[in-house]
Amino acid sequence: MDRIAKHPANYVPLTPLTFIKRAIKIYSNRTSVIDGGVQFTWSETYRRCCRLAYSLRSLNVVKNDVVSVLAPNVPALYEMHFAVPMAGAVLNPINTRLDAKTIVTILRHSEAKVFFVDYEYIPIASEALQMLVKGSEDSSSDHHQHQIPLVIVIDDINKPTSVQFGDLEYEQLIHQGDPEYLGEDLEDEWDAISLNYTSGTTSNPKGVVCSHRGAFLSTLSMIQGWELSNEAVYLWSLPMFHCNGWTFTWGVAARGGTNVCIRNVTASEMYKSISNHKVTHMCCAPIVLNILLEAQHYERCDMTSKVNILIGGSPPPVPVLEKMEDLGFHITHAYGLNEATGPALVCEWQSKWNLLPKDQQARLKARQGVSILTLSDIDVKNTKTMEGVPHDGKTMGEIVLRGSSLMKGYLKAENMTEKAFQNGWLLTGDVGVIHPDGYVEIKDRSKDVIISGGENISSVELESVLYKHPAILEAAVVAMPHTRWGESPCAFVVLKQTGDVNETEILAYCTKNMPKFMVPKKVEFVTKLPKTGTGKVLKEELRKVAKTLGLSTNTTTNSKVRAMSRL
Amino acid sequence: MDRIAKHPANYVPLTPLTFIKRAIKIYSNRTSVIDGGVQFTWSETYRRCCRLAYSLRSLNVVKNDVVSVLAPNVPALYEMHFAVPMAGAVLNPINTRLDAKTIVTILRHSEAKVFFVDYEYIPIASEALQMLVKGSEDSSSDHHQHQIPLVIVIDDINKPTSVQFGDLEYEQLIHQGDPEYLGEDLEDEWDAISLNYTSGTTSNPKGVVCSHRGAFLSTLSMIQGWELSNEAVYLWSLPMFHCNGWTFTWGVAARGGTNVCIRNVTASEMYKSISNHKVTHMCCAPIVLNILLEAQHYERCDMTSKVNILIGGSPPPVPVLEKMEDLGFHITHAYGLNEATGPALVCEWQSKWNLLPKDQQARLKARQGVSILTLSDIDVKNTKTMEGVPHDGKTMGEIVLRGSSLMKGYLKAENMTEKAFQNGWLLTGDVGVIHPDGYVEIKDRSKDVIISGGENISSVELESVLYKHPAILEAAVVAMPHTRWGESPCAFVVLKQTGDVNETEILAYCTKNMPKFMVPKKVEFVTKLPKTGTGKVLKEELRKVAKTLGLSTNTTTNSKVRAMSRL
C-alpha cells in the first residue's frame, strides 16, 4: 500500500497556475479583463502572460528572484500574478499608499531584481530609487544587499502617455515575448509564489512568503466558500496588492470570470462598473461601504441584480450593513491576514437566519465566521495555557490557525517566523471569542486589548458603542495607564459637528450603554485620527498621547506581550 | 526564499478527515445522517466515528491494514469512510452485486484484516468466507496470502434483527469505543485512504488505491464544481461503494449537509425521500433516471423544489434528459473513474445555453464537459503519437488525465500501474472528442471502438441512433469480424414489443440516419442484454456471439490493444 511510487501523472505540484492553463482551454473566448476601453479574452490574457514570463527569463530573472511592482488595479498587475510565477520568480506587489522610505525598505529587504512602476507612481518610485541608489553607494562594500533593480514602467493601457522612466516599458516586454512559452516547470509546490509585506502598524514591515501550495488551496477555499460562480464578474475594488486580492487574482481565472479593473475606488467608478459590466462580486475594506452609501445621487446607477460583497477588517456597524442590503448588496464578512495567504474565516450564512429580524441578521453577519475548508483547524486559545476558550461568545482568547494554506514564513526573519508559529499553531495576534454555534467573532488585536483591574476590555466593542452615538463620526479607544486599575480606556473621538457634545455627555451615554468597568476614564476630542496608508487607525500613536493624558505616569510594558500573558 | 522550513502549523497533510473535524465544530447540531427512523447529528456521527476507530485499533487494526465492507448505503458504511482512515487503515467498500467468487478474489488480494457484512448480505458473505477458508486450508504453506479476516456483522439500524454472524457486531464496537479518541496522526498525505476494485467487464478486478491527498482534492473539486451548497440534503441513490460515492461521502461532511440513506434504489424510496427530507442533490447512473421516469403514479410525490442530479456513465438519450428536466430535476453530466478518485470531468453549464432550444440544450448536457479544478490537465490524444486531437468535435482519441487527485496506483500490480501511467498521463481507456469550446464528449471505451475499413466507429454513437427508433427498447453494438472491412458493426437489439420490426426495416432506418460505413452489417434480436452487476453491458460476451455471426472467421486480436494502436 505504501510502496506505490509517485508518478509524474499523479503527483503534480499544486499551483494556481493550473487555473489559467485550464481557463485557456475552456474559457478561451470569454472576457478575462476589462479596463476602461480595453478588453481581453482568457486566450489573450494567457498569451500576454506567456510573453511576459518569457521576457522576464530573457532579462535573467530566475527561480526565487523577487519581482516587485508598484501599481493600482491595472491589467499589468493582474497578468503579473501569473507571469511572474510562470518565470519561476516571486511576485512582490507593493502597497501604493506607502511612503518612499518604506518602499526602499521593501526593495532592499526583498532584494528585488525587477521593479515595475505604474506611470502614476513615477514620482514616489523615483524618490525611492534615489534613496536606494544613495544607500547603495554609501555601503558599496556590501554590494549584494543593495542591488538596484531593473526598472520597468507600466504606461496607461487606455491612453498611453509614452512616458519615459527606468529601463524598459511593460508593453514592449509583452511584445518581445514568446506567446508559446510554457513557463518554467514547478518542481515543488512548497516553492514561493508571492512576497507580501504586512502594513505594520507598529514595526517594520515583515515579508510574508506564500507557497504555490498555499495559494492554490486558499484560492480553492475562497471560490468555494464565497460560492464564486462560473461567469462571475469581479470588480477590483480591493487592491490586488492586498494579499494578492485575497486570492481572487487567481480565483477569477479558476472560474473563467471577468476582472473589471478600476484605478480609483470612487463611488462613481464603482457604480458605473456595476451597471456597465453587470458586476456580481467585489471585495473591499469596510470603508468602501461608506463610500458606496455616501455617494451623491448623480454618482449612483440602477442595480439590476444583487452584488455580492466580501468584506474584511473590522466589522462594520449594524446600520451600515442594513443600509447596504437595502441598496441591493449582499454582504459576507471574512477575516484574513497575509500570513494565512488571504481569508481564514468566512461568515457562512445559515438559511434559518433569514427568519430573524434585520438587526439580528446584521449582528450575525458582523461575525467573522467559520474556518475555510483548506485550513486544517482553527481555535481561540488562552495562549498562556494553549487551552481553547469555552464556546460562550464571551471568553476572549487569541485566534490561532493551522493548515497548509498558511504562509511559509517571514523572509529573512527566522526569529519572527518561529515566534509566529508556536505549538503547531500560527498565532494571529487577534483576539476573539467563539459563539456557541462555533462562529468566531473578533474582538480586538491582542495588543489593543485594554486590561483594567484584571478585566479584558475590547477596544473594538467599546468603539462600536461610541459609533452609535449620533454626534460621533469616528472613535478609537486605547489603553491609558492608571494607578489603581493598571490600565483604563481612553477614547479619541471625532465629532460630526464640533462642539455638539461634551465629555460629560459622552461619559453619561457610555455609562448607560456598557458595563461600568468599560466606561472610558477620558474622552479626547480630535479633528482626525492618525491612520496608516491602508486606513487602519495607528493606535500606537494614540497610546503615546494617552500615556501623557494618563492619571498616573506608570510605564507600560510592551502591550502585546502583556496582553498575551494575561489572556 | 527556499530555505524557509516547514512547520507543523503550515504544512499539514491534506485529508478529508479535516472535513468531519470541522463539521463537529460548526455544524454539530445539524442532521448528518438519516436512515428511515434513525437520525444523527454531526456531533453524534463524529463521536460514532471516533468510537469505531478506537475499537478498530483495539482489534489490532494498524496503518495500511485493509478493512473490507459489504453493505448497501447504510449509516455504518458512511461512518466507515471516516472511522477506518482515522484508525490509519484503508477502506475497501465491496460492490454488493458481485458474486461470491469475486468477493473472495478481493478479500484475498487485499489481504483484508476485517470484513464488515451487512445482515442482508450474510448468505453471499458466508459463501465467500467458506471458499476463502477452503482456499486457505488448501494452501496452508502460504499462510499470509490467505488470512481469514475478522468478520463483523452490521445489523439493521432501524429494526435490529439480533442476527448472529461472524465474530462481532457493529453497534457493539461503537458502544465499546472511546468517543474522545482523536484518531491516528496522519504523517503523509500520500498515504492510502481507500481501496476500490474496478468492476472489470473483461478481466480480474484491479485494486485502485487512493491517497488522502487525492481524496481531499477530489472532494473539494466536486463540492465546488457541482456547487454543493451548505445545508445540502444529499440522497444516496448512488452506492457509496462506487468510488466512495464519487467523493460525496466526504463532501457532504465538508458542507455540513445531510445524508439520506436508502437501502434500495426504487422509485418509491427515492420519491419518498425527496418529498420527506427536501432532497437537494443526488448522484446516480443513467439507469436511475429511467426508474424515476417509469415510476407508477402512486409511487411519485410532489416535488416542491429542484433536485440536482449528477450522472455518470454513458450519456442518457436526449428525450430522457428532457423528460427529467420537465419533472423538476436538474441534470449535470460528469465523467469519472476509480482511477481518478471519482469524477474528472463535469459538464459546467453556461448561461448562454439557456437561450437554446431544449433539444440542443440536452445535447450539450449529454457531453461530459471540462476538467475539475484539482486536475492539473486533461487532453484527448492519439496515443500512438501522444499528440492532442484537434478541437473539432470529430477526431477521436483517448482521454488522458494528469493531476494530484488521481489514484496512487493498482495494489500489488506494478506492471498494470506502469501501463496505466504513460508519458506523464493516466490513460483512461475511454475514447472521446474535444469540441471547439473545449468540452470533451466520450464516444466509447477504447476497446469498444469498431474499426471498419480504417474508419473509427463509435459504438455509443451508433447505439444512440438505434435508441431513437420507436420500436427499440435497448441496443448494444460491437465489432464483428469481416473479411473485407476487418471489422463491421453488429447490433444487438431488444424490442419493446417482439416482432414489431424486422432486420431489414432497422437497416433501412440506419441507412437513413447515419453514414453508410457505420450501418451495421447484422442486427440480432435478443430478449435481454447481458450486463454486469452495476448495469454495464457486457460487450465482451456480445463480441463472442458476434464472432460466430461474423461473415468471416478471422481471429480478432485483443481489441483494446488494437484500437489503441490504430487511434
mmCIF file of N, CA, C and O in Angstrom, chain A residues 31-40 42 45 72-75 78 158 231-240 248-249 252-253 256-265 268-283 307:
data_model
loop_
_atom_site.group_PDB
_atom_site.id
_atom_site.type_symbol
_atom_site.label_atom_id
_atom_site.label_comp_id
_atom_site.label_asym_id
_atom_site.label_seq_id
_atom_site.Cartn_x
_atom_site.Cartn_y
_atom_site.Cartn_z
ATOM 1 N N THR A 31 -14.495 37.009 -21.806
ATOM 2 C CA THR A 31 -13.756 38.208 -21.422
ATOM 3 C C THR A 31 -13.041 37.964 -20.090
ATOM 4 O O THR A 31 -13.668 37.578 -19.105
ATOM 5 N N SER A 32 -11.756 38.186 -20.071
ATOM 6 C CA SER A 32 -10.962 37.960 -18.873
ATOM 7 C C SER A 32 -10.774 39.237 -18.073
ATOM 8 O O SER A 32 -10.937 39.254 -16.855
ATOM 9 N N VAL A 33 -10.395 40.304 -18.782
ATOM 10 C CA VAL A 33 -10.031 41.554 -18.112
ATOM 11 C C VAL A 33 -10.622 42.733 -18.869
ATOM 12 O O VAL A 33 -10.541 42.791 -20.098
ATOM 13 N N ILE A 34 -11.223 43.641 -18.113
ATOM 14 C CA ILE A 34 -11.719 44.893 -18.694
ATOM 15 C C ILE A 34 -11.066 46.036 -17.934
ATOM 16 O O ILE A 34 -11.024 46.024 -16.701
ATOM 17 N N ASP A 35 -10.519 47.009 -18.680
ATOM 18 C CA ASP A 35 -10.036 48.228 -18.032
ATOM 19 C C ASP A 35 -10.415 49.367 -18.957
ATOM 20 O O ASP A 35 -9.786 49.574 -19.988
ATOM 21 N N GLY A 36 -11.446 50.090 -18.585
ATOM 22 C CA GLY A 36 -11.922 51.186 -19.437
ATOM 23 C C GLY A 36 -12.303 50.641 -20.794
ATOM 24 O O GLY A 36 -13.109 49.712 -20.907
ATOM 25 N N GLY A 37 -11.638 51.161 -21.844
ATOM 26 C CA GLY A 37 -11.964 50.724 -23.201
ATOM 27 C C GLY A 37 -11.221 49.464 -23.636
ATOM 28 O O GLY A 37 -11.449 48.969 -24.731
ATOM 29 N N VAL A 38 -10.330 48.973 -22.795
ATOM 30 C CA VAL A 38 -9.535 47.801 -23.170
ATOM 31 C C VAL A 38 -10.166 46.529 -22.634
ATOM 32 O O VAL A 38 -10.588 46.481 -21.483
ATOM 33 N N GLN A 39 -10.258 45.533 -23.490
ATOM 34 C CA GLN A 39 -10.794 44.235 -23.062
ATOM 35 C C GLN A 39 -9.913 43.123 -23.577
ATOM 36 O O GLN A 39 -9.406 43.191 -24.691
ATOM 37 N N PHE A 40 -9.735 42.096 -22.784
ATOM 38 C CA PHE A 40 -9.021 40.897 -23.221
ATOM 39 C C PHE A 40 -9.893 39.672 -23.015
ATOM 40 O O PHE A 40 -10.778 39.670 -22.152
ATOM 41 N N TRP A 42 -9.647 35.354 -22.229
ATOM 42 C CA TRP A 42 -8.728 34.496 -21.473
ATOM 43 C C TRP A 42 -7.596 34.015 -22.350
ATOM 44 O O TRP A 42 -6.459 33.860 -21.899
ATOM 45 N N THR A 45 -5.247 37.013 -22.475
ATOM 46 C CA THR A 45 -4.562 37.217 -21.197
ATOM 47 C C THR A 45 -3.483 36.157 -20.992
ATOM 48 O O THR A 45 -2.366 36.453 -20.586
ATOM 49 N N PRO A 72 -1.627 50.332 -9.259
ATOM 50 C CA PRO A 72 -3.017 50.145 -8.835
ATOM 51 C C PRO A 72 -3.593 48.940 -9.581
ATOM 52 O O PRO A 72 -2.855 48.194 -10.207
ATOM 53 N N ASN A 73 -4.899 48.770 -9.515
ATOM 54 C CA ASN A 73 -5.531 47.596 -10.147
ATOM 55 C C ASN A 73 -5.616 47.727 -11.666
ATOM 56 O O ASN A 73 -6.675 47.993 -12.219
ATOM 57 N N VAL A 74 -4.490 47.508 -12.328
ATOM 58 C CA VAL A 74 -4.447 47.575 -13.794
ATOM 59 C C VAL A 74 -4.201 46.170 -14.339
ATOM 60 O O VAL A 74 -3.745 45.300 -13.608
ATOM 61 N N PRO A 75 -4.506 45.935 -15.630
ATOM 62 C CA PRO A 75 -4.293 44.598 -16.208
ATOM 63 C C PRO A 75 -2.876 44.074 -15.988
ATOM 64 O O PRO A 75 -2.686 42.879 -15.745
ATOM 65 N N TYR A 78 -2.554 42.366 -12.760
ATOM 66 C CA TYR A 78 -3.268 41.086 -12.810
ATOM 67 C C TYR A 78 -2.422 40.033 -13.534
ATOM 68 O O TYR A 78 -2.227 38.921 -13.041
ATOM 69 N N ASN A 158 -5.052 52.478 -21.517
ATOM 70 C CA ASN A 158 -6.124 53.095 -22.297
ATOM 71 C C ASN A 158 -5.626 54.252 -23.159
ATOM 72 O O ASN A 158 -5.980 54.357 -24.324
ATOM 73 N N GLU A 231 -18.636 32.326 -14.630
ATOM 74 C CA GLU A 231 -19.188 33.536 -15.249
ATOM 75 C C GLU A 231 -19.326 34.706 -14.277
ATOM 76 O O GLU A 231 -20.084 35.647 -14.537
ATOM 77 N N ALA A 232 -18.614 34.649 -13.148
ATOM 78 C CA ALA A 232 -18.644 35.784 -12.218
ATOM 79 C C ALA A 232 -18.023 37.010 -12.883
ATOM 80 O O ALA A 232 -17.105 36.892 -13.681
ATOM 81 N N VAL A 233 -18.552 38.181 -12.568
ATOM 82 C CA VAL A 233 -17.923 39.434 -12.997
ATOM 83 C C VAL A 233 -17.424 40.118 -11.731
ATOM 84 O O VAL A 233 -18.201 40.520 -10.866
ATOM 85 N N TYR A 234 -16.117 40.195 -11.617
ATOM 86 C CA TYR A 234 -15.484 40.594 -10.367
ATOM 87 C C TYR A 234 -14.922 42.000 -10.480
ATOM 88 O O TYR A 234 -14.066 42.274 -11.328
ATOM 89 N N LEU A 235 -15.405 42.882 -9.630
ATOM 90 C CA LEU A 235 -14.934 44.276 -9.640
ATOM 91 C C LEU A 235 -13.759 44.428 -8.677
ATOM 92 O O LEU A 235 -13.853 44.062 -7.496
ATOM 93 N N TRP A 236 -12.670 44.997 -9.192
ATOM 94 C CA TRP A 236 -11.469 45.156 -8.364
ATOM 95 C C TRP A 236 -11.531 46.416 -7.501
ATOM 96 O O TRP A 236 -10.793 47.366 -7.712
ATOM 97 N N SER A 237 -12.408 46.371 -6.510
ATOM 98 C CA SER A 237 -12.472 47.451 -5.521
ATOM 99 C C SER A 237 -11.485 47.194 -4.387
ATOM 100 O O SER A 237 -11.175 48.083 -3.605
ATOM 101 N N LEU A 238 -11.015 45.984 -4.280
ATOM 102 C CA LEU A 238 -9.957 45.648 -3.320
ATOM 103 C C LEU A 238 -8.629 45.708 -4.066
ATOM 104 O O LEU A 238 -8.522 45.158 -5.159
ATOM 105 N N PRO A 239 -7.619 46.366 -3.498
ATOM 106 C CA PRO A 239 -6.327 46.386 -4.202
ATOM 107 C C PRO A 239 -5.772 44.971 -4.379
ATOM 108 O O PRO A 239 -5.839 44.156 -3.463
ATOM 109 N N MET A 240 -5.241 44.700 -5.573
ATOM 110 C CA MET A 240 -4.613 43.392 -5.799
ATOM 111 C C MET A 240 -3.392 43.218 -4.907
ATOM 112 O O MET A 240 -2.992 42.099 -4.620
ATOM 113 N N PHE A 248 -8.239 36.318 -5.086
ATOM 114 C CA PHE A 248 -9.175 36.359 -6.214
ATOM 115 C C PHE A 248 -8.488 36.692 -7.539
ATOM 116 O O PHE A 248 -9.071 36.505 -8.603
ATOM 117 N N THR A 249 -7.231 37.185 -7.482
ATOM 118 C CA THR A 249 -6.463 37.306 -8.728
ATOM 119 C C THR A 249 -6.454 35.938 -9.413
ATOM 120 O O THR A 249 -6.763 35.816 -10.593
ATOM 121 N N VAL A 252 -10.476 34.261 -9.978
ATOM 122 C CA VAL A 252 -11.326 34.635 -11.117
ATOM 123 C C VAL A 252 -10.935 33.797 -12.337
ATOM 124 O O VAL A 252 -11.792 33.367 -13.111
ATOM 125 N N ALA A 253 -9.641 33.508 -12.496
ATOM 126 C CA ALA A 253 -9.200 32.633 -13.592
ATOM 127 C C ALA A 253 -9.756 31.229 -13.412
ATOM 128 O O ALA A 253 -10.159 30.578 -14.377
ATOM 129 N N GLY A 256 -13.187 31.237 -14.707
ATOM 130 C CA GLY A 256 -13.431 31.795 -16.031
ATOM 131 C C GLY A 256 -14.240 33.078 -15.985
ATOM 132 O O GLY A 256 -14.986 33.398 -16.908
ATOM 133 N N GLY A 257 -14.096 33.802 -14.887
ATOM 134 C CA GLY A 257 -14.850 35.046 -14.714
ATOM 135 C C GLY A 257 -14.194 36.215 -15.427
ATOM 136 O O GLY A 257 -13.226 36.048 -16.170
ATOM 137 N N THR A 258 -14.758 37.399 -15.177
ATOM 138 C CA THR A 258 -14.237 38.621 -15.791
ATOM 139 C C THR A 258 -13.731 39.562 -14.702
ATOM 140 O O THR A 258 -14.433 39.807 -13.720
ATOM 141 N N ASN A 259 -12.508 40.066 -14.883
ATOM 142 C CA ASN A 259 -11.929 41.049 -13.960
ATOM 143 C C ASN A 259 -12.237 42.448 -14.461
ATOM 144 O O ASN A 259 -11.839 42.800 -15.574
ATOM 145 N N VAL A 260 -12.919 43.249 -13.654
ATOM 146 C CA VAL A 260 -13.148 44.642 -14.021
ATOM 147 C C VAL A 260 -12.182 45.495 -13.198
ATOM 148 O O VAL A 260 -12.268 45.555 -11.974
ATOM 149 N N CYS A 261 -11.216 46.118 -13.893
ATOM 150 C CA CYS A 261 -10.193 46.909 -13.208
ATOM 151 C C CYS A 261 -10.638 48.358 -13.070
ATOM 152 O O CYS A 261 -11.213 48.926 -14.004
ATOM 153 N N ILE A 262 -10.372 48.924 -11.903
ATOM 154 C CA ILE A 262 -10.558 50.377 -11.758
ATOM 155 C C ILE A 262 -9.324 50.942 -11.049
ATOM 156 O O ILE A 262 -8.773 50.316 -10.160
ATOM 157 N N ARG A 263 -8.906 52.119 -11.526
ATOM 158 C CA ARG A 263 -7.714 52.750 -10.949
ATOM 159 C C ARG A 263 -8.006 53.358 -9.584
ATOM 160 O O ARG A 263 -7.187 53.283 -8.686
ATOM 161 N N ASN A 264 -9.178 53.956 -9.470
ATOM 162 C CA ASN A 264 -9.512 54.642 -8.225
ATOM 163 C C ASN A 264 -10.838 54.136 -7.679
ATOM 164 O O ASN A 264 -11.803 54.009 -8.424
ATOM 165 N N VAL A 265 -10.852 53.864 -6.392
ATOM 166 C CA VAL A 265 -12.057 53.309 -5.773
ATOM 167 C C VAL A 265 -12.983 54.456 -5.366
ATOM 168 O O VAL A 265 -13.115 54.792 -4.197
ATOM 169 N N SER A 268 -18.412 56.783 -8.031
ATOM 170 C CA SER A 268 -18.904 56.811 -9.417
ATOM 171 C C SER A 268 -18.255 55.704 -10.249
ATOM 172 O O SER A 268 -18.911 55.059 -11.064
ATOM 173 N N GLU A 269 -16.947 55.470 -10.048
ATOM 174 C CA GLU A 269 -16.274 54.376 -10.769
ATOM 175 C C GLU A 269 -16.937 53.040 -10.450
ATOM 176 O O GLU A 269 -17.155 52.207 -11.330
ATOM 177 N N MET A 270 -17.227 52.819 -9.179
ATOM 178 C CA MET A 270 -17.803 51.539 -8.772
ATOM 179 C C MET A 270 -19.206 51.360 -9.320
ATOM 180 O O MET A 270 -19.524 50.324 -9.909
ATOM 181 N N TYR A 271 -20.052 52.383 -9.140
ATOM 182 C CA TYR A 271 -21.432 52.246 -9.630
ATOM 183 C C TYR A 271 -21.474 52.099 -11.149
ATOM 184 O O TYR A 271 -22.267 51.337 -11.693
ATOM 185 N N LYS A 272 -20.574 52.833 -11.811
ATOM 186 C CA LYS A 272 -20.543 52.767 -13.274
ATOM 187 C C LYS A 272 -20.167 51.346 -13.726
ATOM 188 O O LYS A 272 -20.788 50.774 -14.621
ATOM 189 N N SER A 273 -19.161 50.779 -13.075
ATOM 190 C CA SER A 273 -18.743 49.414 -13.433
ATOM 191 C C SER A 273 -19.844 48.404 -13.150
ATOM 192 O O SER A 273 -20.097 47.499 -13.948
ATOM 193 N N ILE A 274 -20.474 48.565 -11.996
ATOM 194 C CA ILE A 274 -21.540 47.634 -11.607
ATOM 195 C C ILE A 274 -22.623 47.626 -12.675
ATOM 196 O O ILE A 274 -23.104 46.584 -13.107
ATOM 197 N N SER A 275 -22.968 48.819 -13.118
ATOM 198 C CA SER A 275 -24.048 48.956 -14.079
ATOM 199 C C SER A 275 -23.613 48.528 -15.493
ATOM 200 O O SER A 275 -24.311 47.781 -16.171
ATOM 201 N N ASN A 276 -22.423 48.969 -15.924
ATOM 202 C CA ASN A 276 -21.978 48.669 -17.299
ATOM 203 C C ASN A 276 -21.632 47.206 -17.512
ATOM 204 O O ASN A 276 -21.852 46.653 -18.582
ATOM 205 N N HIS A 277 -21.011 46.597 -16.502
ATOM 206 C CA HIS A 277 -20.490 45.240 -16.715
ATOM 207 C C HIS A 277 -21.252 44.178 -15.936
ATOM 208 O O HIS A 277 -20.839 43.034 -15.900
ATOM 209 N N LYS A 278 -22.348 44.582 -15.284
ATOM 210 C CA LYS A 278 -23.145 43.629 -14.513
ATOM 211 C C LYS A 278 -22.276 42.863 -13.513
ATOM 212 O O LYS A 278 -22.198 41.627 -13.534
ATOM 213 N N VAL A 279 -21.615 43.642 -12.663
ATOM 214 C CA VAL A 279 -20.739 43.068 -11.640
ATOM 215 C C VAL A 279 -21.540 42.150 -10.726
ATOM 216 O O VAL A 279 -22.674 42.458 -10.353
ATOM 217 N N THR A 280 -20.954 40.990 -10.404
ATOM 218 C CA THR A 280 -21.621 40.060 -9.488
ATOM 219 C C THR A 280 -20.907 39.968 -8.138
ATOM 220 O O THR A 280 -21.515 39.637 -7.140
ATOM 221 N N HIS A 281 -19.599 40.238 -8.149
ATOM 222 C CA HIS A 281 -18.809 40.064 -6.931
ATOM 223 C C HIS A 281 -17.792 41.190 -6.763
ATOM 224 O O HIS A 281 -17.225 41.662 -7.752
ATOM 225 N N MET A 282 -17.560 41.580 -5.526
ATOM 226 C CA MET A 282 -16.473 42.513 -5.231
ATOM 227 C C MET A 282 -16.040 42.323 -3.782
ATOM 228 O O MET A 282 -16.820 41.869 -2.944
ATOM 229 N N CYS A 283 -14.792 42.641 -3.516
ATOM 230 C CA CYS A 283 -14.273 42.585 -2.151
ATOM 231 C C CYS A 283 -13.849 43.989 -1.762
ATOM 232 O O CYS A 283 -13.499 44.788 -2.625
ATOM 233 N N VAL A 307 -25.327 42.362 -5.928
ATOM 234 C CA VAL A 307 -23.866 42.333 -5.980
ATOM 235 C C VAL A 307 -23.367 41.757 -4.662
ATOM 236 O O VAL A 307 -23.723 42.242 -3.581
#
